Amino acid sequence: TDETAAVAEAAGARVIRQSNGGPASARNTGIRAATTEWVVLLDADDLARPSRLAQQAARLGNDQVAVVFGGYHVEGKVPPAAPTEITFDALWTRNWIPTSTVVLRRAAWEAVGGFDEARDLIGVEDYNLWLRLAHAGWGFNRVDEILVDYRPTPASLTAQTRRFAAAELANARKIALTLGLAPSALRAKEFAIYKEYGFELFHVRDLSASREFLHEAARRGPIGWGGQLRRLATYLPLPPRDRG
């Protein structure tokens, strides 16, 4: 643990303590305790830039806007920019919204039931909420600037990749069931997840898991030459990837 709580208390902030129930539980507890119309999200390993809130305040928009978000740096890189218009279909393709850049309307959070605290969604509980908000007709405004610097903590790439892959699949299936999406929409989403993580698992040399994921992707759609070659290569005694 770090000294975040002590620093916050020294500055006069109210700090709420609870047992570790995962990110969704912590966020729900904090938002319930808030009395403001909007709530700012920021994880402990991220650093907000000084102009963040001023830029977002200018983009709060009308009463149908639930989320104002922006760009972020991660290890010196800037991920792809989100579409100008965030719709459910755009979000179903991928999660465009970095949680630590979000300013969230409490009324919208409450209207859709808050963050889902299911343990199998840890790591994608934010994505789950954005999808439910978009499906319910809430709007999203984007700030075209870098608002946050993400500072990833050391972790096992293999374990992390497997965990996120499982959470992504659980989320897709839960959203499809809850919102009544067409089977074809779920199949397309599963295909994208299996293919993406099949490639990532190959990259970190988790070859058996990569083979399984690429097999499942191929059952749902064409994985291309790159996918087929990686799938075959999982049977080879490949050396570990150089992390340096």
JSON list of C-alpha atoms in Angstrom, two decimals:
[
{"chain": "A", "resi": 1, "resn": "THR", "atom": "CA", "xyz": [0.00, 0.00, 0.00]},
{"chain": "A", "resi": 2, "resn": "ASP", "atom": "CA", "xyz": [1.02, 3.63, -0.47]},
{"chain": "A", "resi": 3, "resn": "GLU", "atom": "CA", "xyz": [0.40, 6.77, 1.58]},
{"chain": "A", "resi": 4, "resn": "THR", "atom": "CA", "xyz": [-2.49, 8.07, -0.54]},
{"chain": "A", "resi": 5, "resn": "ALA", "atom": "CA", "xyz": [-5.02, 7.99, 2.30]},
{"chain": "A", "resi": 6, "resn": "ALA", "atom": "CA", "xyz": [-2.70, 9.79, 4.72]},
{"chain": "A", "resi": 7, "resn": "VAL", "atom": "CA", "xyz": [-1.89, 12.48, 2.17]},
{"chain": "A", "resi": 8, "resn": "ALA", "atom": "CA", "xyz": [-5.59, 12.98, 1.40]},
{"chain": "A", "resi": 9, "resn": "GLU", "atom": "CA", "xyz": [-6.52, 13.24, 5.07]},
{"chain": "A", "resi": 10, "resn": "ALA", "atom": "CA", "xyz": [-3.72, 15.71, 5.70]},
{"chain": "A", "resi": 11, "resn": "ALA", "atom": "CA", "xyz": [-5.21, 17.90, 2.98]},
{"chain": "A", "resi": 12, "resn": "GLY", "atom": "CA", "xyz": [-8.61, 17.80, 4.66]},
{"chain": "A", "resi": 13, "resn": "ALA", "atom": "CA", "xyz": [-10.28, 15.24, 2.41]},
{"chain": "A", "resi": 14, "resn": "ARG", "atom": "CA", "xyz": [-12.78, 12.73, 3.76]},
{"chain": "A", "resi": 15, "resn": "VAL", "atom": "CA", "xyz": [-11.37, 9.21, 3.45]},
{"chain": "A", "resi": 16, "resn": "ILE", "atom": "CA", "xyz": [-13.69, 6.19, 3.49]},
{"chain": "A", "resi": 17, "resn": "ARG", "atom": "CA", "xyz": [-12.20, 2.86, 4.51]},
{"chain": "A", "resi": 18, "resn": "GLN", "atom": "CA", "xyz": [-13.68, -0.56, 3.75]},
{"chain": "A", "resi": 19, "resn": "SER", "atom": "CA", "xyz": [-12.50, -4.11, 3.18]},
{"chain": "A", "resi": 20, "resn": "ASN", "atom": "CA", "xyz": [-11.20, -4.90, -0.30]},
{"chain": "A", "resi": 21, "resn": "GLY", "atom": "CA", "xyz": [-14.26, -5.80, -2.35]},
{"chain": "A", "resi": 22, "resn": "GLY", "atom": "CA", "xyz": [-12.80, -4.87, -5.72]},
{"chain": "A", "resi": 23, "resn": "PRO", "atom": "CA", "xyz": [-12.82, -1.64, -7.75]},
{"chain": "A", "resi": 24, "resn": "ALA", "atom": "CA", "xyz": [-16.58, -1.63, -8.39]},
{"chain": "A", "resi": 25, "resn": "SER", "atom": "CA", "xyz": [-17.41, -1.87, -4.70]},
{"chain": "A", "resi": 26, "resn": "ALA", "atom": "CA", "xyz": [-14.97, 0.92, -3.82]},
{"chain": "A", "resi": 27, "resn": "ARG", "atom": "CA", "xyz": [-16.34, 3.22, -6.52]},
{"chain": "A", "resi": 28, "resn": "ASN", "atom": "CA", "xyz": [-19.96, 2.53, -5.58]},
{"chain": "A", "resi": 29, "resn": "THR", "atom": "CA", "xyz": [-19.22, 3.29, -1.92]},
{"chain": "A", "resi": 30, "resn": "GLY", "atom": "CA", "xyz": [-17.51, 6.55, -2.80]},
{"chain": "A", "resi": 31, "resn": "ILE", "atom": "CA", "xyz": [-20.24, 7.68, -5.17]},
{"chain": "A", "resi": 32, "resn": "ARG", "atom": "CA", "xyz": [-22.99, 6.87, -2.66]},
{"chain": "A", "resi": 33, "resn": "ALA", "atom": "CA", "xyz": [-21.20, 9.04, -0.10]},
{"chain": "A", "resi": 34, "resn": "ALA", "atom": "CA", "xyz": [-20.86, 11.95, -2.52]},
{"chain": "A", "resi": 35, "resn": "THR", "atom": "CA", "xyz": [-23.35, 14.81, -2.48]},
{"chain": "A", "resi": 36, "resn": "THR", "atom": "CA", "xyz": [-22.38, 16.45, -5.76]},
{"chain": "A", "resi": 37, "resn": "GLU", "atom": "CA", "xyz": [-24.05, 16.15, -9.16]},
{"chain": "A", "resi": 38, "resn": "TRP", "atom": "CA", "xyz": [-20.80, 14.94, -10.75]},
{"chain": "A", "resi": 39, "resn": "VAL", "atom": "CA", "xyz": [-18.13, 12.56, -9.45]},
{"chain": "A", "resi": 40, "resn": "VAL", "atom": "CA", "xyz": [-14.50, 12.47, -10.62]},
{"chain": "A", "resi": 41, "resn": "LEU", "atom": "CA", "xyz": [-12.89, 9.04, -11.04]},
{"chain": "A", "resi": 42, "resn": "LEU", "atom": "CA", "xyz": [-9.13, 8.57, -10.60]},
{"chain": "A", "resi": 43, "resn": "ASP", "atom": "CA", "xyz": [-7.33, 5.35, -9.70]},
{"chain": "A", "resi": 44, "resn": "ALA", "atom": "CA", "xyz": [-4.36, 5.33, -7.33]},
{"chain": "A", "resi": 45, "resn": "ASP", "atom": "CA", "xyz": [-1.80, 4.47, -10.01]},
{"chain": "A", "resi": 46, "resn": "ASP", "atom": "CA", "xyz": [-2.81, 7.36, -12.27]},
{"chain": "A", "resi": 47, "resn": "LEU", "atom": "CA", "xyz": [-1.86, 11.05, -12.29]},
{"chain": "A", "resi": 48, "resn": "ALA", "atom": "CA", "xyz": [-4.32, 13.74, -13.37]},
{"chain": "A", "resi": 49, "resn": "ARG", "atom": "CA", "xyz": [-2.94, 16.73, -15.26]},
{"chain": "A", "resi": 50, "resn": "PRO", "atom": "CA", "xyz": [-3.50, 20.18, -13.68]},
{"chain": "A", "resi": 51, "resn": "SER", "atom": "CA", "xyz": [-5.97, 21.40, -16.32]},
{"chain": "A", "resi": 52, "resn": "ARG", "atom": "CA", "xyz": [-8.06, 18.23, -16.30]},
{"chain": "A", "resi": 53, "resn": "LEU", "atom": "CA", "xyz": [-11.11, 19.42, -14.36]},
{"chain": "A", "resi": 54, "resn": "ALA", "atom": "CA", "xyz": [-11.28, 22.82, -16.04]},
{"chain": "A", "resi": 55, "resn": "GLN", "atom": "CA", "xyz": [-11.33, 21.18, -19.46]},
{"chain": "A", "resi": 56, "resn": "GLN", "atom": "CA", "xyz": [-14.01, 18.71, -18.43]},
{"chain": "A", "resi": 57, "resn": "ALA", "atom": "CA", "xyz": [-16.17, 21.33, -16.72]},
{"chain": "A", "resi": 58, "resn": "ALA", "atom": "CA", "xyz": [-16.47, 23.06, -20.09]},
{"chain": "A", "resi": 59, "resn": "ARG", "atom": "CA", "xyz": [-17.85, 19.86, -21.65]},
{"chain": "A", "resi": 60, "resn": "LEU", "atom": "CA", "xyz": [-20.52, 18.82, -19.13]},
{"chain": "A", "resi": 61, "resn": "GLY", "atom": "CA", "xyz": [-23.25, 19.52, -21.66]},
{"chain": "A", "resi": 62, "resn": "ASN", "atom": "CA", "xyz": [-26.97, 18.86, -21.22]},
{"chain": "A", "resi": 63, "resn": "ASP", "atom": "CA", "xyz": [-28.88, 16.68, -18.78]},
{"chain": "A", "resi": 64, "resn": "GLN", "atom": "CA", "xyz": [-28.50, 13.59, -20.97]},
{"chain": "A", "resi": 65, "resn": "VAL", "atom": "CA", "xyz": [-24.70, 13.54, -20.74]},
{"chain": "A", "resi": 66, "resn": "ALA", "atom": "CA", "xyz": [-23.56, 10.88, -18.26]},
{"chain": "A", "resi": 67, "resn": "VAL", "atom": "CA", "xyz": [-19.81, 10.78, -18.89]},
{"chain": "A", "resi": 68, "resn": "VAL", "atom": "CA", "xyz": [-17.15, 13.33, -19.82]},
{"chain": "A", "resi": 69, "resn": "PHE", "atom": "CA", "xyz": [-13.81, 11.70, -20.61]},
{"chain": "A", "resi": 70, "resn": "GLY", "atom": "CA", "xyz": [-10.55, 12.40, -22.38]},
{"chain": "A", "resi": 71, "resn": "GLY", "atom": "CA", "xyz": [-7.23, 11.00, -23.52]},
{"chain": "A", "resi": 72, "resn": "TYR", "atom": "CA", "xyz": [-4.41, 9.50, -21.51]},
{"chain": "A", "resi": 73, "resn": "HIS", "atom": "CA", "xyz": [-0.75, 8.56, -21.78]},
{"chain": "A", "resi": 74, "resn": "VAL", "atom": "CA", "xyz": [0.39, 5.08, -20.87]},
{"chain": "A", "resi": 75, "resn": "GLU", "atom": "CA", "xyz": [4.13, 4.43, -20.66]},
{"chain": "A", "resi": 76, "resn": "GLY", "atom": "CA", "xyz": [4.76, 7.32, -23.03]},
{"chain": "A", "resi": 77, "resn": "LYS", "atom": "CA", "xyz": [2.21, 6.13, -25.60]},
{"chain": "A", "resi": 78, "resn": "VAL", "atom": "CA", "xyz": [-1.14, 7.61, -26.54]},
{"chain": "A", "resi": 79, "resn": "PRO", "atom": "CA", "xyz": [-3.83, 4.97, -27.27]},
{"chain": "A", "resi": 80, "resn": "PRO", "atom": "CA", "xyz": [-6.07, 5.43, -30.34]},
{"chain": "A", "resi": 81, "resn": "ALA", "atom": "CA", "xyz": [-8.47, 8.36, -30.10]},
{"chain": "A", "resi": 82, "resn": "ALA", "atom": "CA", "xyz": [-12.11, 7.56, -29.39]},
{"chain": "A", "resi": 83, "resn": "PRO", "atom": "CA", "xyz": [-14.77, 8.20, -32.05]},
{"chain": "A", "resi": 84, "resn": "THR", "atom": "CA", "xyz": [-16.33, 11.65, -32.04]},
{"chain": "A", "resi": 85, "resn": "GLU", "atom": "CA", "xyz": [-19.69, 10.10, -31.13]},
{"chain": "A", "resi": 86, "resn": "ILE", "atom": "CA", "xyz": [-19.80, 7.37, -28.51]},
{"chain": "A", "resi": 87, "resn": "THR", "atom": "CA", "xyz": [-22.74, 5.06, -29.18]},
{"chain": "A", "resi": 88, "resn": "PHE", "atom": "CA", "xyz": [-23.55, 1.60, -27.87]},
{"chain": "A", "resi": 89, "resn": "ASP", "atom": "CA", "xyz": [-22.36, 0.06, -31.13]},
{"chain": "A", "resi": 90, "resn": "ALA", "atom": "CA", "xyz": [-19.06, 1.95, -30.93]},
{"chain": "A", "resi": 91, "resn": "LEU", "atom": "CA", "xyz": [-18.55, 0.81, -27.34]},
{"chain": "A", "resi": 92, "resn": "TRP", "atom": "CA", "xyz": [-19.50, -2.77, -28.16]},
{"chain": "A", "resi": 93, "resn": "THR", "atom": "CA", "xyz": [-16.61, -2.77, -30.61]},
{"chain": "A", "resi": 94, "resn": "ARG", "atom": "CA", "xyz": [-14.17, -1.77, -27.86]},
{"chain": "A", "resi": 95, "resn": "ASN", "atom": "CA", "xyz": [-13.91, 0.20, -24.63]},
{"chain": "A", "resi": 96, "resn": "TRP", "atom": "CA", "xyz": [-12.90, 3.69, -25.69]},
{"chain": "A", "resi": 97, "resn": "ILE", "atom": "CA", "xyz": [-13.26, 5.28, -22.25]},
{"chain": "A", "resi": 98, "resn": "PRO", "atom": "CA", "xyz": [-10.32, 5.31, -19.78]},
{"chain": "A", "resi": 99, "resn": "THR", "atom": "CA", "xyz": [-11.84, 5.18, -16.31]},
{"chain": "A", "resi": 100, "resn": "SER", "atom": "CA", "xyz": [-9.39, 7.57, -14.68]},
{"chain": "A", "resi": 101, "resn": "THR", "atom": "CA", "xyz": [-10.32, 10.32, -17.14]},
{"chain": "A", "resi": 102, "resn": "VAL", "atom": "CA", "xyz": [-14.04, 10.07, -16.36]},
{"chain": "A", "resi": 103, "resn": "VAL", "atom": "CA", "xyz": [-16.31, 12.62, -14.74]},
{"chain": "A", "resi": 104, "resn": "LEU", "atom": "CA", "xyz": [-19.56, 10.75, -14.06]},
{"chain": "A", "resi": 105, "resn": "ARG", "atom": "CA", "xyz": [-23.08, 12.07, -13.47]},
{"chain": "A", "resi": 106, "resn": "ARG", "atom": "CA", "xyz": [-24.39, 10.55, -10.23]},
{"chain": "A", "resi": 107, "resn": "ALA", "atom": "CA", "xyz": [-27.99, 10.44, -11.50]},
{"chain": "A", "resi": 108, "resn": "ALA", "atom": "CA", "xyz": [-26.96, 8.36, -14.52]},
{"chain": "A", "resi": 109, "resn": "TRP", "atom": "CA", "xyz": [-24.89, 6.01, -12.35]},
{"chain": "A", "resi": 110, "resn": "GLU", "atom": "CA", "xyz": [-27.88, 5.56, -10.06]},
{"chain": "A", "resi": 111, "resn": "ALA", "atom": "CA", "xyz": [-30.36, 5.09, -12.91]},
{"chain": "A", "resi": 112, "resn": "VAL", "atom": "CA", "xyz": [-28.57, 2.01, -14.27]},
{"chain": "A", "resi": 113, "resn": "GLY", "atom": "CA", "xyz": [-27.73, 0.47, -10.90]},
{"chain": "A", "resi": 114, "resn": "GLY", "atom": "CA", "xyz": [-24.12, 1.59, -10.46]},
{"chain": "A", "resi": 115, "resn": "PHE", "atom": "CA", "xyz": [-21.01, -0.47, -11.08]},
{"chain": "A", "resi": 116, "resn": "ASP", "atom": "CA", "xyz": [-21.58, -4.23, -11.21]},
{"chain": "A", "resi": 117, "resn": "GLU", "atom": "CA", "xyz": [-19.66, -5.70, -8.25]},
{"chain": "A", "resi": 118, "resn": "ALA", "atom": "CA", "xyz": [-19.49, -9.28, -9.58]},
{"chain": "A", "resi": 119, "resn": "ARG", "atom": "CA", "xyz": [-16.01, -10.71, -9.00]},
{"chain": "A", "resi": 120, "resn": "ASP", "atom": "CA", "xyz": [-15.78, -12.15, -12.51]},
{"chain": "A", "resi": 121, "resn": "LEU", "atom": "CA", "xyz": [-16.00, -8.61, -13.92]},
{"chain": "A", "resi": 122, "resn": "ILE", "atom": "CA", "xyz": [-13.00, -7.21, -12.04]},
{"chain": "A", "resi": 123, "resn": "GLY", "atom": "CA", "xyz": [-10.96, -5.28, -14.58]},
{"chain": "A", "resi": 124, "resn": "VAL", "atom": "CA", "xyz": [-13.91, -4.56, -16.88]},
{"chain": "A", "resi": 125, "resn": "GLU", "atom": "CA", "xyz": [-16.50, -3.26, -14.40]},
{"chain": "A", "resi": 126, "resn": "ASP", "atom": "CA", "xyz": [-16.04, 0.20, -15.90]},
{"chain": "A", "resi": 127, "resn": "TYR", "atom": "CA", "xyz": [-16.65, -1.06, -19.45]},
{"chain": "A", "resi": 128, "resn": "ASN", "atom": "CA", "xyz": [-19.76, -2.85, -18.21]},
{"chain": "A", "resi": 129, "resn": "LEU", "atom": "CA", "xyz": [-21.15, 0.43, -16.83]},
{"chain": "A", "resi": 130, "resn": "TRP", "atom": "CA", "xyz": [-20.40, 2.41, -20.00]},
{"chain": "A", "resi": 131, "resn": "LEU", "atom": "CA", "xyz": [-22.24, -0.18, -22.09]},
{"chain": "A", "resi": 132, "resn": "ARG", "atom": "CA", "xyz": [-25.30, -0.07, -19.85]},
{"chain": "A", "resi": 133, "resn": "LEU", "atom": "CA", "xyz": [-25.30, 3.73, -19.86]},
{"chain": "A", "resi": 134, "resn": "ALA", "atom": "CA", "xyz": [-25.05, 3.88, -23.65]},
{"chain": "A", "resi": 135, "resn": "HIS", "atom": "CA", "xyz": [-27.79, 1.28, -24.10]},
{"chain": "A", "resi": 136, "resn": "ALA", "atom": "CA", "xyz": [-30.05, 3.29, -21.77]},
{"chain": "A", "resi": 137, "resn": "GLY", "atom": "CA", "xyz": [-29.61, 6.38, -23.97]},
{"chain": "A", "resi": 138, "resn": "TRP", "atom": "CA", "xyz": [-27.16, 8.40, -21.89]},
{"chain": "A", "resi": 139, "resn": "GLY", "atom": "CA", "xyz": [-24.63, 10.57, -23.70]},
{"chain": "A", "resi": 140, "resn": "PHE", "atom": "CA", "xyz": [-20.83, 10.78, -23.63]},
{"chain": "A", "resi": 141, "resn": "ASN", "atom": "CA", "xyz": [-18.71, 13.89, -24.24]},
{"chain": "A", "resi": 142, "resn": "ARG", "atom": "CA", "xyz": [-15.04, 13.70, -25.17]},
{"chain": "A", "resi": 143, "resn": "VAL", "atom": "CA", "xyz": [-12.27, 16.17, -24.35]},
{"chain": "A", "resi": 144, "resn": "ASP", "atom": "CA", "xyz": [-9.70, 16.11, -27.15]},
{"chain": "A", "resi": 145, "resn": "GLU", "atom": "CA", "xyz": [-6.71, 16.45, -24.81]},
{"chain": "A", "resi": 146, "resn": "ILE", "atom": "CA", "xyz": [-4.57, 14.22, -22.64]},
{"chain": "A", "resi": 147, "resn": "LEU", "atom": "CA", "xyz": [-6.06, 14.44, -19.13]},
{"chain": "A", "resi": 148, "resn": "VAL", "atom": "CA", "xyz": [-4.31, 11.65, -17.23]},
{"chain": "A", "resi": 149, "resn": "ASP", "atom": "CA", "xyz": [-0.99, 9.83, -17.17]},
{"chain": "A", "resi": 150, "resn": "TYR", "atom": "CA", "xyz": [-1.42, 6.13, -16.45]},
{"chain": "A", "resi": 151, "resn": "ARG", "atom": "CA", "xyz": [1.35, 4.53, -14.40]},
{"chain": "A", "resi": 152, "resn": "PRO", "atom": "CA", "xyz": [0.95, 0.73, -14.57]},
{"chain": "A", "resi": 153, "resn": "THR", "atom": "CA", "xyz": [2.05, -1.28, -11.57]},
{"chain": "A", "resi": 154, "resn": "PRO", "atom": "CA", "xyz": [4.33, -4.31, -12.03]},
{"chain": "A", "resi": 155, "resn": "ALA", "atom": "CA", "xyz": [2.39, -7.53, -12.62]},
{"chain": "A", "resi": 156, "resn": "SER", "atom": "CA", "xyz": [2.75, -10.84, -14.35]},
{"chain": "A", "resi": 157, "resn": "LEU", "atom": "CA", "xyz": [1.86, -10.25, -17.99]},
{"chain": "A", "resi": 158, "resn": "THR", "atom": "CA", "xyz": [0.70, -13.84, -18.38]},
{"chain": "A", "resi": 159, "resn": "ALA", "atom": "CA", "xyz": [-1.56, -13.83, -15.32]},
{"chain": "A", "resi": 160, "resn": "GLN", "atom": "CA", "xyz": [-2.86, -10.36, -16.12]},
{"chain": "A", "resi": 161, "resn": "THR", "atom": "CA", "xyz": [-3.65, -11.24, -19.74]},
{"chain": "A", "resi": 162, "resn": "ARG", "atom": "CA", "xyz": [-5.50, -14.43, -18.79]},
{"chain": "A", "resi": 163, "resn": "ARG", "atom": "CA", "xyz": [-7.51, -12.61, -16.13]},
{"chain": "A", "resi": 164, "resn": "PHE", "atom": "CA", "xyz": [-8.55, -9.78, -18.42]},
{"chain": "A", "resi": 165, "resn": "ALA", "atom": "CA", "xyz": [-9.47, -12.21, -21.19]},
{"chain": "A", "resi": 166, "resn": "ALA", "atom": "CA", "xyz": [-11.76, -14.14, -18.85]},
{"chain": "A", "resi": 167, "resn": "ALA", "atom": "CA", "xyz": [-13.31, -10.90, -17.56]},
{"chain": "A", "resi": 168, "resn": "GLU", "atom": "CA", "xyz": [-13.91, -9.60, -21.10]},
{"chain": "A", "resi": 169, "resn": "LEU", "atom": "CA", "xyz": [-15.74, -12.80, -22.05]},
{"chain": "A", "resi": 170, "resn": "ALA", "atom": "CA", "xyz": [-17.82, -12.77, -18.86]},
{"chain": "A", "resi": 171, "resn": "ASN", "atom": "CA", "xyz": [-18.76, -9.14, -19.46]},
{"chain": "A", "resi": 172, "resn": "ALA", "atom": "CA", "xyz": [-19.76, -9.69, -23.10]},
{"chain": "A", "resi": 173, "resn": "ARG", "atom": "CA", "xyz": [-21.98, -12.63, -22.18]},
{"chain": "A", "resi": 174, "resn": "LYS", "atom": "CA", "xyz": [-23.57, -10.83, -19.24]},
{"chain": "A", "resi": 175, "resn": "ILE", "atom": "CA", "xyz": [-24.28, -7.68, -21.26]},
{"chain": "A", "resi": 176, "resn": "ALA", "atom": "CA", "xyz": [-25.72, -9.71, -24.15]},
{"chain": "A", "resi": 177, "resn": "LEU", "atom": "CA", "xyz": [-28.01, -11.60, -21.77]},
{"chain": "A", "resi": 178, "resn": "THR", "atom": "CA", "xyz": [-29.04, -8.58, -19.69]},
{"chain": "A", "resi": 179, "resn": "LEU", "atom": "CA", "xyz": [-29.72, -6.29, -22.65]},
{"chain": "A", "resi": 180, "resn": "GLY", "atom": "CA", "xyz": [-31.16, -8.96, -24.94]},
{"chain": "A", "resi": 181, "resn": "LEU", "atom": "CA", "xyz": [-28.61, -8.59, -27.73]},
{"chain": "A", "resi": 182, "resn": "ALA", "atom": "CA", "xyz": [-28.82, -10.73, -30.85]},
{"chain": "A", "resi": 183, "resn": "PRO", "atom": "CA", "xyz": [-26.80, -13.99, -30.78]},
{"chain": "A", "resi": 184, "resn": "SER", "atom": "CA", "xyz": [-24.87, -12.71, -33.80]},
{"chain": "A", "resi": 185, "resn": "ALA", "atom": "CA", "xyz": [-23.72, -9.66, -31.82]},
{"chain": "A", "resi": 186, "resn": "LEU", "atom": "CA", "xyz": [-22.40, -11.83, -29.01]},
{"chain": "A", "resi": 187, "resn": "ARG", "atom": "CA", "xyz": [-20.71, -14.20, -31.45]},
{"chain": "A", "resi": 188, "resn": "ALA", "atom": "CA", "xyz": [-18.94, -11.28, -33.17]},
{"chain": "A", "resi": 189, "resn": "LYS", "atom": "CA", "xyz": [-17.82, -9.90, -29.81]},
{"chain": "A", "resi": 190, "resn": "GLU", "atom": "CA", "xyz": [-16.55, -13.29, -28.64]},
{"chain": "A", "resi": 191, "resn": "PHE", "atom": "CA", "xyz": [-14.65, -13.68, -31.90]},
{"chain": "A", "resi": 192, "resn": "ALA", "atom": "CA", "xyz": [-12.94, -10.31, -31.41]},
{"chain": "A", "resi": 193, "resn": "ILE", "atom": "CA", "xyz": [-12.02, -11.12, -27.79]},
{"chain": "A", "resi": 194, "resn": "TYR", "atom": "CA", "xyz": [-10.70, -14.59, -28.55]},
{"chain": "A", "resi": 195, "resn": "LYS", "atom": "CA", "xyz": [-8.63, -13.31, -31.48]},
{"chain": "A", "resi": 196, "resn": "GLU", "atom": "CA", "xyz": [-7.22, -10.26, -29.66]},
{"chain": "A", "resi": 197, "resn": "TYR", "atom": "CA", "xyz": [-6.25, -12.20, -26.56]},
{"chain": "A", "resi": 198, "resn": "GLY", "atom": "CA", "xyz": [-5.02, -15.15, -28.59]},
{"chain": "A", "resi": 199, "resn": "PHE", "atom": "CA", "xyz": [-2.50, -12.75, -30.13]},
{"chain": "A", "resi": 200, "resn": "GLU", "atom": "CA", "xyz": [-1.65, -11.17, -26.75]},
{"chain": "A", "resi": 201, "resn": "LEU", "atom": "CA", "xyz": [-1.19, -14.54, -25.05]},
{"chain": "A", "resi": 202, "resn": "PHE", "atom": "CA", "xyz": [1.12, -15.59, -27.88]},
{"chain": "A", "resi": 203, "resn": "HIS", "atom": "CA", "xyz": [3.08, -12.37, -27.36]},
{"chain": "A", "resi": 204, "resn": "VAL", "atom": "CA", "xyz": [3.68, -13.19, -23.68]},
{"chain": "A", "resi": 205, "resn": "ARG", "atom": "CA", "xyz": [4.42, -16.82, -24.63]},
{"chain": "A", "resi": 206, "resn": "ASP", "atom": "CA", "xyz": [1.46, -18.39, -22.86]},
{"chain": "A", "resi": 207, "resn": "LEU", "atom": "CA", "xyz": [1.30, -20.81, -25.77]},
{"chain": "A", "resi": 208, "resn": "SER", "atom": "CA", "xyz": [-1.31, -23.28, -24.54]},
{"chain": "A", "resi": 209, "resn": "ALA", "atom": "CA", "xyz": [-3.76, -20.49, -23.70]},
{"chain": "A", "resi": 210, "resn": "SER", "atom": "CA", "xyz": [-3.01, -18.74, -27.00]},
{"chain": "A", "resi": 211, "resn": "ARG", "atom": "CA", "xyz": [-3.74, -21.95, -28.90]},
{"chain": "A", "resi": 212, "resn": "GLU", "atom": "CA", "xyz": [-7.05, -22.37, -27.07]},
{"chain": "A", "resi": 213, "resn": "PHE", "atom": "CA", "xyz": [-8.11, -18.77, -27.71]},
{"chain": "A", "resi": 214, "resn": "LEU", "atom": "CA", "xyz": [-7.17, -18.85, -31.39]},
{"chain": "A", "resi": 215, "resn": "HIS", "atom": "CA", "xyz": [-9.04, -22.14, -31.77]},
{"chain": "A", "resi": 216, "resn": "GLU", "atom": "CA", "xyz": [-12.17, -20.55, -30.27]},
{"chain": "A", "resi": 217, "resn": "ALA", "atom": "CA", "xyz": [-11.74, -17.49, -32.50]},
{"chain": "A", "resi": 218, "resn": "ALA", "atom": "CA", "xyz": [-11.43, -19.69, -35.60]},
{"chain": "A", "resi": 219, "resn": "ARG", "atom": "CA", "xyz": [-14.71, -21.41, -34.67]},
{"chain": "A", "resi": 220, "resn": "ARG", "atom": "CA", "xyz": [-16.41, -18.02, -34.88]},
{"chain": "A", "resi": 221, "resn": "GLY", "atom": "CA", "xyz": [-14.73, -16.40, -37.87]},
{"chain": "A", "resi": 222, "resn": "PRO", "atom": "CA", "xyz": [-11.60, -16.13, -40.03]},
{"chain": "A", "resi": 223, "resn": "ILE", "atom": "CA", "xyz": [-8.44, -15.40, -38.03]},
{"chain": "A", "resi": 224, "resn": "GLY", "atom": "CA", "xyz": [-6.28, -14.66, -41.09]},
{"chain": "A", "resi": 225, "resn": "TRP", "atom": "CA", "xyz": [-2.77, -15.80, -41.90]},
{"chain": "A", "resi": 226, "resn": "GLY", "atom": "CA", "xyz": [-1.37, -14.09, -38.83]},
{"chain": "A", "resi": 227, "resn": "GLY", "atom": "CA", "xyz": [-3.73, -16.01, -36.60]},
{"chain": "A", "resi": 228, "resn": "GLN", "atom": "CA", "xyz": [-3.15, -19.32, -38.36]},
{"chain": "A", "resi": 229, "resn": "LEU", "atom": "CA", "xyz": [0.63, -18.97, -38.20]},
{"chain": "A", "resi": 230, "resn": "ARG", "atom": "CA", "xyz": [0.56, -18.10, -34.52]},
{"chain": "A", "resi": 231, "resn": "ARG", "atom": "CA", "xyz": [-1.76, -21.00, -33.85]},
{"chain": "A", "resi": 232, "resn": "LEU", "atom": "CA", "xyz": [0.67, -23.42, -35.51]},
{"chain": "A", "resi": 233, "resn": "ALA", "atom": "CA", "xyz": [3.63, -21.79, -33.76]},
{"chain": "A", "resi": 234, "resn": "THR", "atom": "CA", "xyz": [2.09, -22.53, -30.35]},
{"chain": "A", "resi": 235, "resn": "TYR", "atom": "CA", "xyz": [3.16, -26.15, -30.89]},
{"chain": "A", "resi": 236, "resn": "LEU", "atom": "CA", "xyz": [6.83, -25.11, -31.19]},
{"chain": "A", "resi": 237, "resn": "PRO", "atom": "CA", "xyz": [9.30, -24.81, -28.27]},
{"chain": "A", "resi": 238, "resn": "LEU", "atom": "CA", "xyz": [9.54, -21.03, -28.54]},
{"chain": "A", "resi": 239, "resn": "PRO", "atom": "CA", "xyz": [11.94, -19.17, -26.22]},
{"chain": "A", "resi": 240, "resn": "PRO", "atom": "CA", "xyz": [10.50, -16.71, -23.68]},
{"chain": "A", "resi": 241, "resn": "ARG", "atom": "CA", "xyz": [10.06, -13.20, -25.01]},
{"chain": "A", "resi": 242, "resn": "ASP", "atom": "CA", "xyz": [12.75, -10.73, -24.00]},
{"chain": "A", "resi": 243, "resn": "ARG", "atom": "CA", "xyz": [11.15, -8.29, -21.53]},
{"chain": "A", "resi": 244, "resn": "GLY", "atom": "CA", "xyz": [14.06, -5.86, -21.73]}
]
